[in-house]
PDB file of C-alpha atoms in Angstrom:
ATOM      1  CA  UNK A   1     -13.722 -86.982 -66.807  1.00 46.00           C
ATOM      2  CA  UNK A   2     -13.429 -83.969 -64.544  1.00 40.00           C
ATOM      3  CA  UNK A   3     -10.037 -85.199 -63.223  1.00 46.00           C
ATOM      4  CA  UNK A   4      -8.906 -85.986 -67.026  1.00 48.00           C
ATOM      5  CA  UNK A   5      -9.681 -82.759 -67.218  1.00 43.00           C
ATOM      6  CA  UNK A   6      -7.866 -80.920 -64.843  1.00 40.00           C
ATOM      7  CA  UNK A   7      -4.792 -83.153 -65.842  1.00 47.00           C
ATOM      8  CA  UNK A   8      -5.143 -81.381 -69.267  1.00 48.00           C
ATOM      9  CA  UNK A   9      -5.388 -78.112 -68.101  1.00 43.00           C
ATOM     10  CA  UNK A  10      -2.158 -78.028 -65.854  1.00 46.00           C
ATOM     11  CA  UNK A  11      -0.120 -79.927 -68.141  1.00 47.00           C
ATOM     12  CA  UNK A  12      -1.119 -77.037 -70.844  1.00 48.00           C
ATOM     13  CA  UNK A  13      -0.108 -74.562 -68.116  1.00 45.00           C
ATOM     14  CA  UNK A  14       3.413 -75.728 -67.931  1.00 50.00           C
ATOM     15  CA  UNK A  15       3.909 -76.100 -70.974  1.00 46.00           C
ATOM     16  CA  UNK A  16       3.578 -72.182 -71.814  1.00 44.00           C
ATOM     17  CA  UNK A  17       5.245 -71.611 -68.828  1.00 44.00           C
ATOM     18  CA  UNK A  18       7.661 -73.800 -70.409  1.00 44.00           C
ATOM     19  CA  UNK A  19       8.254 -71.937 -73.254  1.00 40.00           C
ATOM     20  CA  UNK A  20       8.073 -68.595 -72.029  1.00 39.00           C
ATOM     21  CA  UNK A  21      10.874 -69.618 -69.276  1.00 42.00           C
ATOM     22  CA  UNK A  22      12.816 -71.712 -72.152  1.00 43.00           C
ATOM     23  CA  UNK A  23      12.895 -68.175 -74.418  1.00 40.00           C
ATOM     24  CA  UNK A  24      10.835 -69.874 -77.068  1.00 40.00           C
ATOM     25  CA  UNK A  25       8.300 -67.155 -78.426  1.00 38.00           C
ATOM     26  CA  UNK A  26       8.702 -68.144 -81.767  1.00 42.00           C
ATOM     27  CA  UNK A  27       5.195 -70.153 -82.456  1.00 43.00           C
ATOM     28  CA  UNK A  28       3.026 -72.910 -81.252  1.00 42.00           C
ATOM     29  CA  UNK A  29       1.750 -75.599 -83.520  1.00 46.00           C
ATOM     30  CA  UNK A  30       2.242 -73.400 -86.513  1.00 45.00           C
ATOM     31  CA  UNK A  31       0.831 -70.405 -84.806  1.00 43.00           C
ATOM     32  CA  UNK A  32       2.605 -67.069 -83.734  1.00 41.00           C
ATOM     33  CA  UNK A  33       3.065 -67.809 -80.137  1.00 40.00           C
ATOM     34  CA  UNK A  34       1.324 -64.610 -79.107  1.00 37.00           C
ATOM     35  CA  UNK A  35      -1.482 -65.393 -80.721  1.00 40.00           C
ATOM     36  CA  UNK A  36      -2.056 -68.898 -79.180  1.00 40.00           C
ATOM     37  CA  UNK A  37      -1.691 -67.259 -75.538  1.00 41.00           C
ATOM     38  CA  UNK A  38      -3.941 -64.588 -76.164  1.00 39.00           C
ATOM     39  CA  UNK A  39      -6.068 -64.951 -79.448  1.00 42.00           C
ATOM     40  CA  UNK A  40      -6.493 -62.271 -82.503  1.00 42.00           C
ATOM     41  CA  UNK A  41      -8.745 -60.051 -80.431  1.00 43.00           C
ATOM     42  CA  UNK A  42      -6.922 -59.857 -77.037  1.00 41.00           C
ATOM     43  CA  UNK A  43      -3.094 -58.891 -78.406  1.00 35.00           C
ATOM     44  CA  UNK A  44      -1.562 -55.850 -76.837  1.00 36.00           C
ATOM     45  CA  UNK A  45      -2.022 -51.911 -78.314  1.00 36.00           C
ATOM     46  CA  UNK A  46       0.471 -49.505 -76.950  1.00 33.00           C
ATOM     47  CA  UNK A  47       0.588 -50.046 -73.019  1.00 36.00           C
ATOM     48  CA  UNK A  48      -0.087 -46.973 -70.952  1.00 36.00           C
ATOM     49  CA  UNK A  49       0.048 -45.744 -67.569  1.00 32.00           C
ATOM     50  CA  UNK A  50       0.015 -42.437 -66.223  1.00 32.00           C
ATOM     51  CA  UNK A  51       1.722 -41.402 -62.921  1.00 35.00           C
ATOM     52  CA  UNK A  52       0.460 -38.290 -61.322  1.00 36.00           C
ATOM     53  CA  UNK A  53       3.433 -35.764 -61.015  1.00 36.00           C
ATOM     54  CA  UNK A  54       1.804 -32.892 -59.261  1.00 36.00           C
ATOM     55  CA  UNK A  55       0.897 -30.335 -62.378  1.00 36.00           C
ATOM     56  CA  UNK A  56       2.483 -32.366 -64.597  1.00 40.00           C
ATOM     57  CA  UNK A  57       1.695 -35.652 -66.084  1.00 41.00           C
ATOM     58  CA  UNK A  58       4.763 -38.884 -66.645  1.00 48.00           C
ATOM     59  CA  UNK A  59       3.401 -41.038 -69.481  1.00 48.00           C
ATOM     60  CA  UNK A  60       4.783 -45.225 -69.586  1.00 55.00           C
ATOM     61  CA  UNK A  61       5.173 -46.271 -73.207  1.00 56.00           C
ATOM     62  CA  UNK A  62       5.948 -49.877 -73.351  1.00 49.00           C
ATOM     63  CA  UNK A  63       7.229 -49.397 -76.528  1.00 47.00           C
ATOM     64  CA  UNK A  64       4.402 -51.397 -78.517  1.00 47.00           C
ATOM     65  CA  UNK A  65       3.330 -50.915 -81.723  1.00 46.00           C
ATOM     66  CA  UNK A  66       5.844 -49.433 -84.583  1.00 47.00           C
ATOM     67  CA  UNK A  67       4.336 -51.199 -86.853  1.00 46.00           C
ATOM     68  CA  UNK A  68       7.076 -53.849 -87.506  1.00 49.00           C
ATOM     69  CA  UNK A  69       6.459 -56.306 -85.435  1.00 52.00           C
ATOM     70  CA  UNK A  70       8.019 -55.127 -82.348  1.00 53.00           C
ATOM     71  CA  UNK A  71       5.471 -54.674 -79.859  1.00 57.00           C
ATOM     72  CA  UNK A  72       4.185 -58.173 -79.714  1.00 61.00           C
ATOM     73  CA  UNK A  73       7.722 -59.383 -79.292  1.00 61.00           C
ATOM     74  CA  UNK A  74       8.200 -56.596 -76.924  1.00 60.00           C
ATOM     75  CA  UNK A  75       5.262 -57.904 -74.807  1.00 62.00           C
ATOM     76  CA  UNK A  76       7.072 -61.693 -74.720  1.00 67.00           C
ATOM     77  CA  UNK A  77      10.161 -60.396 -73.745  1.00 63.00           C
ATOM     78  CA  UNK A  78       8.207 -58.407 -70.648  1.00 62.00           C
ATOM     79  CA  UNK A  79       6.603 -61.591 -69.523  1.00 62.00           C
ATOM     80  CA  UNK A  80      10.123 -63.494 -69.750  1.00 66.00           C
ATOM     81  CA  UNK A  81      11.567 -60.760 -67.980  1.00 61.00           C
ATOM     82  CA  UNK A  82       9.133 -61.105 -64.954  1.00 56.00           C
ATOM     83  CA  UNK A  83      10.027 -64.751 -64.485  1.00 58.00           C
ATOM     84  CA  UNK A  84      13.455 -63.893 -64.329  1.00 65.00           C
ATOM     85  CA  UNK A  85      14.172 -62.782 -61.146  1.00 65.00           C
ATOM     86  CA  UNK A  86      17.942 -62.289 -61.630  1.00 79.00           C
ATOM     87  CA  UNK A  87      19.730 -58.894 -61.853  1.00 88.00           C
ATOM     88  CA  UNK A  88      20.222 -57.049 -65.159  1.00 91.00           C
ATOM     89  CA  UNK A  89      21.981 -54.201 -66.686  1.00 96.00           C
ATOM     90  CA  UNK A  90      19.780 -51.520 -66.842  1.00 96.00           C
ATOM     91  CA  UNK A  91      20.546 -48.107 -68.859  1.00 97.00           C
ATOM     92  CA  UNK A  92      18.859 -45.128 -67.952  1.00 97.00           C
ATOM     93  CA  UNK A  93      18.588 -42.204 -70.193  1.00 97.00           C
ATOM     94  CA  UNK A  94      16.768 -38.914 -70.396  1.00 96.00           C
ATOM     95  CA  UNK A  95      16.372 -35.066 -70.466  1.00 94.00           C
ATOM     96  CA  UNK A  96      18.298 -32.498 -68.960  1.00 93.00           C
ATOM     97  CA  UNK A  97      15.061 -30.409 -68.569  1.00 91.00           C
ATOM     98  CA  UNK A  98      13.196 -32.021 -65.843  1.00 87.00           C
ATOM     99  CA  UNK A  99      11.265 -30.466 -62.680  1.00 88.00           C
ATOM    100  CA  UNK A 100      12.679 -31.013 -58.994  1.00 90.00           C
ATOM    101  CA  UNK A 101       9.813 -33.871 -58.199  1.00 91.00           C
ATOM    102  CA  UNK A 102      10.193 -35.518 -61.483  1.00 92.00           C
ATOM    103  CA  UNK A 103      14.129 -35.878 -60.258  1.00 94.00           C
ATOM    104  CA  UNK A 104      13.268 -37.340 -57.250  1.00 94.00           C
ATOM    105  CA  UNK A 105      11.320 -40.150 -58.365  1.00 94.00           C
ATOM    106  CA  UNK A 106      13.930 -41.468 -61.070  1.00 96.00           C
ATOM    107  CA  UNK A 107      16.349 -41.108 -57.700  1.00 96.00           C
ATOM    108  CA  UNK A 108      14.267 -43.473 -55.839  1.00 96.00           C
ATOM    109  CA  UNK A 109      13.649 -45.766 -58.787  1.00 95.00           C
ATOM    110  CA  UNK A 110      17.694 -45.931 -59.539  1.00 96.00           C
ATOM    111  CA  UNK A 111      18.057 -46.779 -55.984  1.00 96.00           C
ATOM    112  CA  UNK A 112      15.725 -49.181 -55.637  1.00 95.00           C
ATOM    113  CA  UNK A 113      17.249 -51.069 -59.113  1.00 95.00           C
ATOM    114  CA  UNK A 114      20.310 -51.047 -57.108  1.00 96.00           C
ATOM    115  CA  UNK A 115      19.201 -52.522 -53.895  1.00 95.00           C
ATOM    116  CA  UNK A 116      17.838 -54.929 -56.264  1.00 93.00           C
ATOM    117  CA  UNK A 117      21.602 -55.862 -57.316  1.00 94.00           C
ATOM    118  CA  UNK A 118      20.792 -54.445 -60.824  1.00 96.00           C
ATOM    119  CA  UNK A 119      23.743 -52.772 -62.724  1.00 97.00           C
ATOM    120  CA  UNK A 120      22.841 -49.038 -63.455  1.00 97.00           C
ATOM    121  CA  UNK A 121      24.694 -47.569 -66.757  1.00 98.00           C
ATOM    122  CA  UNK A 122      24.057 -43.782 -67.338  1.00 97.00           C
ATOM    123  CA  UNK A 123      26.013 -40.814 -68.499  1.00 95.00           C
ATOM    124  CA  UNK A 124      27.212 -37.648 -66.846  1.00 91.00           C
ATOM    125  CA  UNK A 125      24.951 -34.652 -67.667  1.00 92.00           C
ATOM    126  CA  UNK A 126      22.489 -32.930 -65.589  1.00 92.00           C
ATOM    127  CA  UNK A 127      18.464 -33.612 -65.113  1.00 93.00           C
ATOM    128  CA  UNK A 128      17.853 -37.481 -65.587  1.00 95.00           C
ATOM    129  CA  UNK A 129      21.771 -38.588 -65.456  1.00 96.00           C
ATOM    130  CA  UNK A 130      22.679 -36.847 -62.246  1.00 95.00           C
ATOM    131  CA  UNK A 131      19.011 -38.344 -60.484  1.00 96.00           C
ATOM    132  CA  UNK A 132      19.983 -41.527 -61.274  1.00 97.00           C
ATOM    133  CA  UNK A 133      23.776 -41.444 -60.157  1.00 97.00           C
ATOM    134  CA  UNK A 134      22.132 -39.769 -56.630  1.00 96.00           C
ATOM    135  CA  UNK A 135      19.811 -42.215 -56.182  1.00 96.00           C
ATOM    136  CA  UNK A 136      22.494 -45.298 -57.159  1.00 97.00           C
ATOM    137  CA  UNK A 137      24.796 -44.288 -54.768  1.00 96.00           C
ATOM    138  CA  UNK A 138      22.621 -44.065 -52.164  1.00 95.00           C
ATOM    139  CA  UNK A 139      22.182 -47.576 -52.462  1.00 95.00           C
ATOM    140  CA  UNK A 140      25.699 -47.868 -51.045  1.00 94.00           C
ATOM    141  CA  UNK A 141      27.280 -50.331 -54.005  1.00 94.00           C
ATOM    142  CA  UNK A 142      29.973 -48.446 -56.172  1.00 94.00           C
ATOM    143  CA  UNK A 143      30.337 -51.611 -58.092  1.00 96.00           C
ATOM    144  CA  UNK A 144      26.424 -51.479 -59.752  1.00 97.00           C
ATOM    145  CA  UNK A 145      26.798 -47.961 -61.171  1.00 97.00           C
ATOM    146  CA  UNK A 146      28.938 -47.292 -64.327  1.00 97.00           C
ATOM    147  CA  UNK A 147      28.700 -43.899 -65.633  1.00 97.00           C
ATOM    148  CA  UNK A 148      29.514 -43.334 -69.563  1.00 97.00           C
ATOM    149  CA  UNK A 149      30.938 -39.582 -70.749  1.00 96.00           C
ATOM    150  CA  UNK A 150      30.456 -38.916 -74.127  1.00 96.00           C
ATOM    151  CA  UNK A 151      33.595 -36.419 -73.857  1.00 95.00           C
ATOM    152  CA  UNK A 152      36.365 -36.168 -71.390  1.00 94.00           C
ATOM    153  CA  UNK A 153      35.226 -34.956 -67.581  1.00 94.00           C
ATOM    154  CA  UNK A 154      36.815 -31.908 -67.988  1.00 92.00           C
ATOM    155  CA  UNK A 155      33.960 -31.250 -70.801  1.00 92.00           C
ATOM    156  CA  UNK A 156      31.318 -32.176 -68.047  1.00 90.00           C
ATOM    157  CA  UNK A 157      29.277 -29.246 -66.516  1.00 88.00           C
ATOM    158  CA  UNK A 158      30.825 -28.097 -63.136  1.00 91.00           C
ATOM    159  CA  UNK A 159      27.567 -29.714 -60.887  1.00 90.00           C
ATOM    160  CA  UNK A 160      28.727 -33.119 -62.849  1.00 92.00           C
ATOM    161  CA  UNK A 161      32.117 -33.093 -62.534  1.00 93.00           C
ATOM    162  CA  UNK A 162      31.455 -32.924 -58.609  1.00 93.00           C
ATOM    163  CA  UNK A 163      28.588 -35.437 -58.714  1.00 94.00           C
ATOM    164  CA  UNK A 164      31.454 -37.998 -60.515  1.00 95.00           C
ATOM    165  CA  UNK A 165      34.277 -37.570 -57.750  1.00 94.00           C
ATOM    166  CA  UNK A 166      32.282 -39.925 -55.509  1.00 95.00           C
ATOM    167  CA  UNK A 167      31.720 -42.636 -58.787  1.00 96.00           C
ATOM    168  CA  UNK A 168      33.944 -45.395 -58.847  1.00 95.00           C
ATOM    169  CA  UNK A 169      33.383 -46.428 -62.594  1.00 96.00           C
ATOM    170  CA  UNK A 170      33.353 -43.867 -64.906  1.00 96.00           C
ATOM    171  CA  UNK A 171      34.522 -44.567 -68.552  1.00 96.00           C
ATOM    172  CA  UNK A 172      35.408 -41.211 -70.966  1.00 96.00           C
ATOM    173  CA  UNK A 173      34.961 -41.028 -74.582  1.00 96.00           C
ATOM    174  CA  UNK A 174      37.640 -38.823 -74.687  1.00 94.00           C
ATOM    175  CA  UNK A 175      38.112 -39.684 -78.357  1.00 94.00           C
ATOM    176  CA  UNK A 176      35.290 -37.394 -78.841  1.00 94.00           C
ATOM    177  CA  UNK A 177      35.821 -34.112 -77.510  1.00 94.00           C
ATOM    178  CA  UNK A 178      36.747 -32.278 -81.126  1.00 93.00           C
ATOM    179  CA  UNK A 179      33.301 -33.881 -81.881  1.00 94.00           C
ATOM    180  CA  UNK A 180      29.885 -31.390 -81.368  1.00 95.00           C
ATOM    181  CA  UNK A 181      27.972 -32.452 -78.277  1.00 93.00           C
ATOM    182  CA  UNK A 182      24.636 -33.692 -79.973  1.00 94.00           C
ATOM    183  CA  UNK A 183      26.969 -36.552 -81.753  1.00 96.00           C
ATOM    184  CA  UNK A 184      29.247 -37.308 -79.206  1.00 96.00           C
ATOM    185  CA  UNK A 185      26.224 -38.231 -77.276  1.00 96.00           C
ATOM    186  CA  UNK A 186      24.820 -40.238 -79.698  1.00 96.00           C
ATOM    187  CA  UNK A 187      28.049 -42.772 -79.984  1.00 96.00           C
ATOM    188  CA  UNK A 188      28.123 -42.717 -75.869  1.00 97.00           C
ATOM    189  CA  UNK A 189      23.869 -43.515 -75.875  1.00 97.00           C
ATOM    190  CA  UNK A 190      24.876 -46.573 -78.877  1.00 96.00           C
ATOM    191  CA  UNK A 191      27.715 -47.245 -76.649  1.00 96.00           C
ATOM    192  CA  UNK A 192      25.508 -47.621 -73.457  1.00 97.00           C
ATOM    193  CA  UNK A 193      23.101 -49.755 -75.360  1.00 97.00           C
ATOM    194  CA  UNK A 194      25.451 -52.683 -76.000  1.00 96.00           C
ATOM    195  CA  UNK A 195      25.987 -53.156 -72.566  1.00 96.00           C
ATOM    196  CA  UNK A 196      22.469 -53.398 -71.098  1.00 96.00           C
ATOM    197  CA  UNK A 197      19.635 -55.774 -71.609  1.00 92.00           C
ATOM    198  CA  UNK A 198      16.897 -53.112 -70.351  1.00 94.00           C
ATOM    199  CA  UNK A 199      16.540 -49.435 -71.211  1.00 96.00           C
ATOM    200  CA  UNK A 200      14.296 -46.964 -69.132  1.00 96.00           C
ATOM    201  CA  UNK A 201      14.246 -43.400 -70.648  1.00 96.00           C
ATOM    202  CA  UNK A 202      12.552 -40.376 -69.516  1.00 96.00           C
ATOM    203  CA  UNK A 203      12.122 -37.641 -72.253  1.00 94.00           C
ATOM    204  CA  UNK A 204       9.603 -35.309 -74.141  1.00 94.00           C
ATOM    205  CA  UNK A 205       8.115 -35.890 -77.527  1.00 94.00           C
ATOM    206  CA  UNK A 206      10.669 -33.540 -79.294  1.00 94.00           C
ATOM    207  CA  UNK A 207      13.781 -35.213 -77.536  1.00 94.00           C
ATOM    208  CA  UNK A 208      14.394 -36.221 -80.877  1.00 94.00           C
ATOM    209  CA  UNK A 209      17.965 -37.435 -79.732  1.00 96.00           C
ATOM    210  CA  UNK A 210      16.133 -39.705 -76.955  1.00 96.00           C
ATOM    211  CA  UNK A 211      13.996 -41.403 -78.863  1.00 96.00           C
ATOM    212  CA  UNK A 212      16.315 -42.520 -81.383  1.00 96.00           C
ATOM    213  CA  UNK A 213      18.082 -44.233 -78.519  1.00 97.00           C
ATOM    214  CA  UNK A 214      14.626 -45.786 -77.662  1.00 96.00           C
ATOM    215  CA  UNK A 215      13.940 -47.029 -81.281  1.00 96.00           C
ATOM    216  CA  UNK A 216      17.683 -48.142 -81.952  1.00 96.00           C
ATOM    217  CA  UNK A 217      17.043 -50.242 -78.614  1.00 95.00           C
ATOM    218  CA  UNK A 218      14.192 -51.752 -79.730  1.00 93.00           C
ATOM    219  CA  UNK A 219      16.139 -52.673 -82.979  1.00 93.00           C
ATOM    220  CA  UNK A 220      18.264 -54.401 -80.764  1.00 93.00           C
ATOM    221  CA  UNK A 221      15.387 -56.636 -78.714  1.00 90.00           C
ATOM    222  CA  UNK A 222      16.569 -54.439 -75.322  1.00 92.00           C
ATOM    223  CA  UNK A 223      13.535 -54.238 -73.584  1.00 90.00           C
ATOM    224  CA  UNK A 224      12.162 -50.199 -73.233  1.00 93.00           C
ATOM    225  CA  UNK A 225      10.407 -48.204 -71.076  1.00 93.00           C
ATOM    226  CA  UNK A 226       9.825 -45.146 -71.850  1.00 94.00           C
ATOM    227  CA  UNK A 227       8.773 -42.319 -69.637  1.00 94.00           C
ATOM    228  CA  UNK A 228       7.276 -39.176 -71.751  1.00 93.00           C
ATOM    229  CA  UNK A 229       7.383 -36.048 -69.041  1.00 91.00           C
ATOM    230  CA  UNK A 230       4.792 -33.717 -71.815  1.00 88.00           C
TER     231      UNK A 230
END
């Protein structure tokens, strides 16, 4: 009996392992799929961690819980993710208006995704943008960091247009430049979006143009992380 057992509990074991490696998060015997992994009581509220920044404080938000649905699926596609060991195409977006530590942590991060043979997709401006171009070309591989302009370079701040001489892919909207800033951004952060299949974004609760990016991801099934620096 015990060994009847034991058969019965590893076969169940590969078969969610199964699924979750197969994509199939759809349902199991008739049941939402999150549900028969982790019951009614045990599914996920809005995942949180906080990272100590010295006075200030970096808040995670999975990017559970808008009340359609999304966060559950969310969750799935973070467990798939973790199985999948391969590199992805990651966009990183964020503030302008971030503190001197808070810069050198996305730096490492970015450089670390790159080791990792991840593709890095940004744009050009200060704060967040220019942090992550540092820290991908640390990494020594031009070829895994694409930076996106939402105007021509010559519309870039000075600091950026120096920070892009040493970038070997860089692709200008230059379309765009009779456009106002705030909406030429907007079609290079949509633009950005349909080349990744992960988003990490670093922003404050009032970066209304940020998190519009972050829900328009979501709307998309992109995995999001996002970082909230207030």
């Amino acid at each position: 009996r015990i060994s009847n057992s034991l058969q019965g509990a590893q076969e169940g074991s590969d078969a969610d392992e199964s699924l979750l490696s197969s994509g199939r998060f759809d349902e199991v015997e008739g049941m939402p799929l999150v549900q028969a992994m982790l019951g009614d009581d045990d599914l996920p509220n809005q995942g949180k961690s906080v990272v100590a920044g010295g006075s200030e404080t970096m808040v995670a938000d999975r990017g559970d819980g808008d009340g359609d649905g999304l966060g559950d699926l969310s969750y799935l596609q973070e467990l798939i993710a973790i199985q999948q060991s391969g590199p992805k195409n990651i966009g990183f977006f964020g503030t302008r208006n971030m503190g001197f530590l808070h810069q050198q942590l996305i730096e490492i991060l970015s450089y670390a995704m790159v080791l990792t043979s991840n593709h890095i997709y940004t744009s050009g401006a200060t704060g967040t943008n220019a942090a992550v171009i540092r820290g991908a070309l640390r990494a020594e591989r031009p070829d895994l960091l694409t930076v996106v302009l939402p105007q021509s370079r010559s519309k870039q701040p000075v600091e950026s247009q120096e920070l892009l001489k040493e970038v070997q892919n860089v692709i200008e909207m230059q379309g765009q430049d009779e456009l106002a800033l705030i909406d030429a951004s907007r079609n290079c952060n949509d633009s950005i979006l349909t080349k990744v299949d992960q988003v990490i974004c670093f922003a404050f609760h009032d970066s209304n143009l940020l998190l519009d990016t972050c829900r328009e991801a979501k709307q998309l099934r992109k995995i999001v992380t996002l970082f909230y620096l207030d």
